[in-house]
């Protein structure tokens, strides 16, 4: 195999992107206060510093859903893609959170990006394969202000007050005790 300058450049770009992503997550993991459940879980505790992403997106039935539809409830908002292995690994934990917390003030909400309207019927089969019953929305031609794309999964934690409580990029174990403390904190406030 002949190594070209383009291949070396591509590898260097990937290496630099990986280093930036790692530093980004380290900064997120170390913000907050000592003893902060968000910090222990390794996610950025936003404390309402930023507005949550705004959206108006279709669900499986074609109904348009907005974040304000969940006013007064905490929201676990996960952005994912179909071919994303870390996204697929998080899905069972998200379903468990949905079942455990739906009557305690938490809405677990998934948003698949890059799904065309023609592909939405296929998504029903895909979601049933994972046994998902929490609401799923689709971002294709919809509007979502404040969304950071590039890495999936991305999870936004929105408190009952409608303010952004936390944000994490990448795979997390949402079944862990630390995750439950974070979820309890946003659900109770």
PDB file of C-alpha atoms in Angstrom:
ATOM      1  CA  UNK A   1       0.000   0.000   0.000  1.00  0.00           C
ATOM      2  CA  UNK A   2       1.346   3.378  -0.999  1.00  0.00           C
ATOM      3  CA  UNK A   3       0.943   6.061   1.685  1.00  0.00           C
ATOM      4  CA  UNK A   4       0.169   9.437   0.195  1.00  0.00           C
ATOM      5  CA  UNK A   5       0.332  12.937   1.568  1.00  0.00           C
ATOM      6  CA  UNK A   6      -3.486  13.059   1.464  1.00  0.00           C
ATOM      7  CA  UNK A   7      -3.699   9.945   3.665  1.00  0.00           C
ATOM      8  CA  UNK A   8      -1.256  11.382   6.193  1.00  0.00           C
ATOM      9  CA  UNK A   9      -3.113  14.712   6.185  1.00  0.00           C
ATOM     10  CA  UNK A  10      -6.413  12.908   6.724  1.00  0.00           C
ATOM     11  CA  UNK A  11      -5.007  10.916   9.637  1.00  0.00           C
ATOM     12  CA  UNK A  12      -3.582  14.068  11.219  1.00  0.00           C
ATOM     13  CA  UNK A  13      -6.950  15.806  10.909  1.00  0.00           C
ATOM     14  CA  UNK A  14      -8.683  12.828  12.555  1.00  0.00           C
ATOM     15  CA  UNK A  15      -6.081  12.791  15.338  1.00  0.00           C
ATOM     16  CA  UNK A  16      -6.487  16.527  15.969  1.00  0.00           C
ATOM     17  CA  UNK A  17     -10.300  16.229  15.952  1.00  0.00           C
ATOM     18  CA  UNK A  18     -10.070  13.362  18.451  1.00  0.00           C
ATOM     19  CA  UNK A  19      -7.793  15.410  20.718  1.00  0.00           C
ATOM     20  CA  UNK A  20     -10.150  18.404  20.562  1.00  0.00           C
ATOM     21  CA  UNK A  21     -13.135  16.160  21.344  1.00  0.00           C
ATOM     22  CA  UNK A  22     -11.272  14.660  24.330  1.00  0.00           C
ATOM     23  CA  UNK A  23     -10.307  18.096  25.672  1.00  0.00           C
ATOM     24  CA  UNK A  24     -13.888  19.300  25.150  1.00  0.00           C
ATOM     25  CA  UNK A  25     -15.216  16.423  27.251  1.00  0.00           C
ATOM     26  CA  UNK A  26     -12.555  16.965  29.934  1.00  0.00           C
ATOM     27  CA  UNK A  27     -13.576  20.609  30.256  1.00  0.00           C
ATOM     28  CA  UNK A  28     -17.229  19.556  30.483  1.00  0.00           C
ATOM     29  CA  UNK A  29     -16.406  16.941  33.091  1.00  0.00           C
ATOM     30  CA  UNK A  30     -14.602  19.425  35.340  1.00  0.00           C
ATOM     31  CA  UNK A  31     -17.033  22.332  35.335  1.00  0.00           C
ATOM     32  CA  UNK A  32     -19.422  22.742  38.220  1.00  0.00           C
ATOM     33  CA  UNK A  33     -19.098  22.641  41.981  1.00  0.00           C
ATOM     34  CA  UNK A  34     -17.420  20.097  44.248  1.00  0.00           C
ATOM     35  CA  UNK A  35     -19.850  17.295  45.005  1.00  0.00           C
ATOM     36  CA  UNK A  36     -22.013  18.275  42.014  1.00  0.00           C
ATOM     37  CA  UNK A  37     -23.840  15.217  40.631  1.00  0.00           C
ATOM     38  CA  UNK A  38     -23.322  16.548  37.101  1.00  0.00           C
ATOM     39  CA  UNK A  39     -19.573  16.763  37.645  1.00  0.00           C
ATOM     40  CA  UNK A  40     -19.399  13.259  39.118  1.00  0.00           C
ATOM     41  CA  UNK A  41     -21.236  11.933  36.081  1.00  0.00           C
ATOM     42  CA  UNK A  42     -18.869  13.854  33.791  1.00  0.00           C
ATOM     43  CA  UNK A  43     -21.289  16.200  32.047  1.00  0.00           C
ATOM     44  CA  UNK A  44     -21.463  19.950  31.770  1.00  0.00           C
ATOM     45  CA  UNK A  45     -23.789  21.471  34.355  1.00  0.00           C
ATOM     46  CA  UNK A  46     -25.274  24.395  32.449  1.00  0.00           C
ATOM     47  CA  UNK A  47     -27.204  25.972  35.339  1.00  0.00           C
ATOM     48  CA  UNK A  48     -29.518  27.615  32.814  1.00  0.00           C
ATOM     49  CA  UNK A  49     -26.629  29.525  31.160  1.00  0.00           C
ATOM     50  CA  UNK A  50     -27.891  28.637  27.690  1.00  0.00           C
ATOM     51  CA  UNK A  51     -31.352  28.240  26.264  1.00  0.00           C
ATOM     52  CA  UNK A  52     -32.283  24.677  25.337  1.00  0.00           C
ATOM     53  CA  UNK A  53     -32.581  23.854  21.646  1.00  0.00           C
ATOM     54  CA  UNK A  54     -35.901  25.015  20.214  1.00  0.00           C
ATOM     55  CA  UNK A  55     -37.639  22.787  17.730  1.00  0.00           C
ATOM     56  CA  UNK A  56     -40.799  22.087  15.793  1.00  0.00           C
ATOM     57  CA  UNK A  57     -40.453  18.543  14.483  1.00  0.00           C
ATOM     58  CA  UNK A  58     -42.724  15.705  13.305  1.00  0.00           C
ATOM     59  CA  UNK A  59     -43.305  12.531  15.279  1.00  0.00           C
ATOM     60  CA  UNK A  60     -44.156   9.103  13.799  1.00  0.00           C
ATOM     61  CA  UNK A  61     -47.749  10.236  13.158  1.00  0.00           C
ATOM     62  CA  UNK A  62     -46.646  13.438  11.403  1.00  0.00           C
ATOM     63  CA  UNK A  63     -47.818  15.659  14.296  1.00  0.00           C
ATOM     64  CA  UNK A  64     -45.562  18.665  14.881  1.00  0.00           C
ATOM     65  CA  UNK A  65     -44.079  18.708  18.379  1.00  0.00           C
ATOM     66  CA  UNK A  66     -42.303  21.585  20.149  1.00  0.00           C
ATOM     67  CA  UNK A  67     -40.303  21.761  23.362  1.00  0.00           C
ATOM     68  CA  UNK A  68     -42.993  24.014  24.850  1.00  0.00           C
ATOM     69  CA  UNK A  69     -45.417  21.057  24.587  1.00  0.00           C
ATOM     70  CA  UNK A  70     -43.593  19.681  27.638  1.00  0.00           C
ATOM     71  CA  UNK A  71     -43.734  22.856  29.739  1.00  0.00           C
ATOM     72  CA  UNK A  72     -43.457  22.129  33.464  1.00  0.00           C
ATOM     73  CA  UNK A  73     -41.798  18.761  32.918  1.00  0.00           C
ATOM     74  CA  UNK A  74     -38.114  17.866  32.859  1.00  0.00           C
ATOM     75  CA  UNK A  75     -36.903  16.692  29.443  1.00  0.00           C
ATOM     76  CA  UNK A  76     -34.159  14.213  28.563  1.00  0.00           C
ATOM     77  CA  UNK A  77     -33.543  15.145  24.916  1.00  0.00           C
ATOM     78  CA  UNK A  78     -31.269  12.804  22.973  1.00  0.00           C
ATOM     79  CA  UNK A  79     -30.101  13.570  19.426  1.00  0.00           C
ATOM     80  CA  UNK A  80     -29.119  10.465  17.479  1.00  0.00           C
ATOM     81  CA  UNK A  81     -28.609   8.926  14.050  1.00  0.00           C
ATOM     82  CA  UNK A  82     -29.611   5.518  12.713  1.00  0.00           C
ATOM     83  CA  UNK A  83     -26.093   4.235  12.006  1.00  0.00           C
ATOM     84  CA  UNK A  84     -24.582   5.506  15.268  1.00  0.00           C
ATOM     85  CA  UNK A  85     -23.387   2.591  17.424  1.00  0.00           C
ATOM     86  CA  UNK A  86     -23.112   4.652  20.664  1.00  0.00           C
ATOM     87  CA  UNK A  87     -26.672   5.906  20.011  1.00  0.00           C
ATOM     88  CA  UNK A  88     -27.882   2.330  19.699  1.00  0.00           C
ATOM     89  CA  UNK A  89     -26.122   1.410  22.951  1.00  0.00           C
ATOM     90  CA  UNK A  90     -27.924   4.239  24.792  1.00  0.00           C
ATOM     91  CA  UNK A  91     -31.408   3.313  23.538  1.00  0.00           C
ATOM     92  CA  UNK A  92     -32.178   0.530  26.078  1.00  0.00           C
ATOM     93  CA  UNK A  93     -31.111   2.799  28.967  1.00  0.00           C
ATOM     94  CA  UNK A  94     -33.273   5.610  27.602  1.00  0.00           C
ATOM     95  CA  UNK A  95     -36.234   3.233  27.450  1.00  0.00           C
ATOM     96  CA  UNK A  96     -35.615   2.266  31.089  1.00  0.00           C
ATOM     97  CA  UNK A  97     -35.496   5.946  32.080  1.00  0.00           C
ATOM     98  CA  UNK A  98     -38.746   6.539  30.187  1.00  0.00           C
ATOM     99  CA  UNK A  99     -40.513   3.698  31.981  1.00  0.00           C
ATOM    100  CA  UNK A 100     -39.134   4.586  35.403  1.00  0.00           C
ATOM    101  CA  UNK A 101     -39.557   8.378  35.290  1.00  0.00           C
ATOM    102  CA  UNK A 102     -42.527   9.081  32.983  1.00  0.00           C
ATOM    103  CA  UNK A 103     -44.886   9.346  35.955  1.00  0.00           C
ATOM    104  CA  UNK A 104     -42.351  11.363  37.957  1.00  0.00           C
ATOM    105  CA  UNK A 105     -42.180  14.408  35.689  1.00  0.00           C
ATOM    106  CA  UNK A 106     -39.524  13.398  33.131  1.00  0.00           C
ATOM    107  CA  UNK A 107     -40.086  13.192  29.376  1.00  0.00           C
ATOM    108  CA  UNK A 108     -37.540  11.093  27.492  1.00  0.00           C
ATOM    109  CA  UNK A 109     -37.481  12.376  23.940  1.00  0.00           C
ATOM    110  CA  UNK A 110     -35.398  11.135  21.010  1.00  0.00           C
ATOM    111  CA  UNK A 111     -34.642  13.091  17.861  1.00  0.00           C
ATOM    112  CA  UNK A 112     -33.268  11.276  14.840  1.00  0.00           C
ATOM    113  CA  UNK A 113     -31.426  13.548  12.435  1.00  0.00           C
ATOM    114  CA  UNK A 114     -31.316  13.162   8.654  1.00  0.00           C
ATOM    115  CA  UNK A 115     -34.507  11.106   8.346  1.00  0.00           C
ATOM    116  CA  UNK A 116     -36.534  12.036   5.278  1.00  0.00           C
ATOM    117  CA  UNK A 117     -40.337  11.881   5.422  1.00  0.00           C
ATOM    118  CA  UNK A 118     -40.203   8.839   3.097  1.00  0.00           C
ATOM    119  CA  UNK A 119     -38.070   6.988   5.660  1.00  0.00           C
ATOM    120  CA  UNK A 120     -40.329   7.625   8.666  1.00  0.00           C
ATOM    121  CA  UNK A 121     -42.442   4.452   8.052  1.00  0.00           C
ATOM    122  CA  UNK A 122     -39.206   2.410   8.040  1.00  0.00           C
ATOM    123  CA  UNK A 123     -38.303   3.973  11.383  1.00  0.00           C
ATOM    124  CA  UNK A 124     -41.323   2.280  12.976  1.00  0.00           C
ATOM    125  CA  UNK A 125     -39.712  -1.101  12.301  1.00  0.00           C
ATOM    126  CA  UNK A 126     -36.327   0.154  13.480  1.00  0.00           C
ATOM    127  CA  UNK A 127     -37.745   1.509  16.750  1.00  0.00           C
ATOM    128  CA  UNK A 128     -39.800  -1.626  17.432  1.00  0.00           C
ATOM    129  CA  UNK A 129     -36.617  -3.688  16.990  1.00  0.00           C
ATOM    130  CA  UNK A 130     -35.213  -1.806  20.008  1.00  0.00           C
ATOM    131  CA  UNK A 131     -38.548  -1.878  21.880  1.00  0.00           C
ATOM    132  CA  UNK A 132     -38.661   1.910  22.195  1.00  0.00           C
ATOM    133  CA  UNK A 133     -41.886   3.454  23.469  1.00  0.00           C
ATOM    134  CA  UNK A 134     -40.694   6.970  24.319  1.00  0.00           C
ATOM    135  CA  UNK A 135     -41.559   9.780  21.869  1.00  0.00           C
ATOM    136  CA  UNK A 136     -39.355  10.004  18.782  1.00  0.00           C
ATOM    137  CA  UNK A 137     -39.117  13.043  16.497  1.00  0.00           C
ATOM    138  CA  UNK A 138     -37.393  13.495  13.159  1.00  0.00           C
ATOM    139  CA  UNK A 139     -35.157  16.335  12.016  1.00  0.00           C
ATOM    140  CA  UNK A 140     -35.386  16.746   8.274  1.00  0.00           C
ATOM    141  CA  UNK A 141     -36.698  20.019   7.057  1.00  0.00           C
ATOM    142  CA  UNK A 142     -37.799  20.817  10.603  1.00  0.00           C
ATOM    143  CA  UNK A 143     -36.490  23.661  12.694  1.00  0.00           C
ATOM    144  CA  UNK A 144     -34.170  23.266  15.644  1.00  0.00           C
ATOM    145  CA  UNK A 145     -32.490  26.423  16.894  1.00  0.00           C
ATOM    146  CA  UNK A 146     -29.447  26.025  19.098  1.00  0.00           C
ATOM    147  CA  UNK A 147     -28.651  22.452  18.070  1.00  0.00           C
ATOM    148  CA  UNK A 148     -25.003  21.474  18.026  1.00  0.00           C
ATOM    149  CA  UNK A 149     -24.456  18.847  15.342  1.00  0.00           C
ATOM    150  CA  UNK A 150     -21.348  16.922  14.502  1.00  0.00           C
ATOM    151  CA  UNK A 151     -21.218  14.200  17.143  1.00  0.00           C
ATOM    152  CA  UNK A 152     -23.971  11.844  18.179  1.00  0.00           C
ATOM    153  CA  UNK A 153     -25.353  11.052  20.598  1.00  0.00           C
ATOM    154  CA  UNK A 154     -25.892  14.471  22.141  1.00  0.00           C
ATOM    155  CA  UNK A 155     -28.054  14.669  25.240  1.00  0.00           C
ATOM    156  CA  UNK A 156     -29.639  17.850  26.584  1.00  0.00           C
ATOM    157  CA  UNK A 157     -31.106  17.792  30.097  1.00  0.00           C
ATOM    158  CA  UNK A 158     -33.808  20.411  30.533  1.00  0.00           C
ATOM    159  CA  UNK A 159     -35.229  21.173  33.965  1.00  0.00           C
ATOM    160  CA  UNK A 160     -38.887  21.618  34.848  1.00  0.00           C
ATOM    161  CA  UNK A 161     -38.269  25.363  34.666  1.00  0.00           C
ATOM    162  CA  UNK A 162     -37.529  25.004  30.916  1.00  0.00           C
ATOM    163  CA  UNK A 163     -33.867  25.966  31.340  1.00  0.00           C
ATOM    164  CA  UNK A 164     -30.940  23.933  30.070  1.00  0.00           C
ATOM    165  CA  UNK A 165     -29.534  22.054  33.054  1.00  0.00           C
ATOM    166  CA  UNK A 166     -26.887  19.933  31.350  1.00  0.00           C
ATOM    167  CA  UNK A 167     -25.412  18.781  28.080  1.00  0.00           C
ATOM    168  CA  UNK A 168     -23.244  15.834  27.140  1.00  0.00           C
ATOM    169  CA  UNK A 169     -21.750  14.709  23.865  1.00  0.00           C
ATOM    170  CA  UNK A 170     -21.122  11.008  23.503  1.00  0.00           C
ATOM    171  CA  UNK A 171     -22.123   7.735  25.096  1.00  0.00           C
ATOM    172  CA  UNK A 172     -23.080   7.680  28.787  1.00  0.00           C
ATOM    173  CA  UNK A 173     -24.323   4.923  31.078  1.00  0.00           C
ATOM    174  CA  UNK A 174     -27.744   6.348  31.909  1.00  0.00           C
ATOM    175  CA  UNK A 175     -28.472   3.380  34.198  1.00  0.00           C
ATOM    176  CA  UNK A 176     -25.656   4.228  36.642  1.00  0.00           C
ATOM    177  CA  UNK A 177     -26.260   5.632  40.132  1.00  0.00           C
ATOM    178  CA  UNK A 178     -24.553   8.906  39.108  1.00  0.00           C
ATOM    179  CA  UNK A 179     -26.906   9.216  36.124  1.00  0.00           C
ATOM    180  CA  UNK A 180     -29.920   8.612  38.359  1.00  0.00           C
ATOM    181  CA  UNK A 181     -28.789  11.389  40.711  1.00  0.00           C
ATOM    182  CA  UNK A 182     -28.596  13.797  37.765  1.00  0.00           C
ATOM    183  CA  UNK A 183     -32.015  12.727  36.470  1.00  0.00           C
ATOM    184  CA  UNK A 184     -33.507  13.028  39.965  1.00  0.00           C
ATOM    185  CA  UNK A 185     -32.014  16.511  40.304  1.00  0.00           C
ATOM    186  CA  UNK A 186     -33.575  17.842  37.080  1.00  0.00           C
ATOM    187  CA  UNK A 187     -36.895  16.055  37.654  1.00  0.00           C
ATOM    188  CA  UNK A 188     -37.411  17.444  41.137  1.00  0.00           C
ATOM    189  CA  UNK A 189     -36.452  21.090  40.501  1.00  0.00           C
TER     190      UNK A 189
END
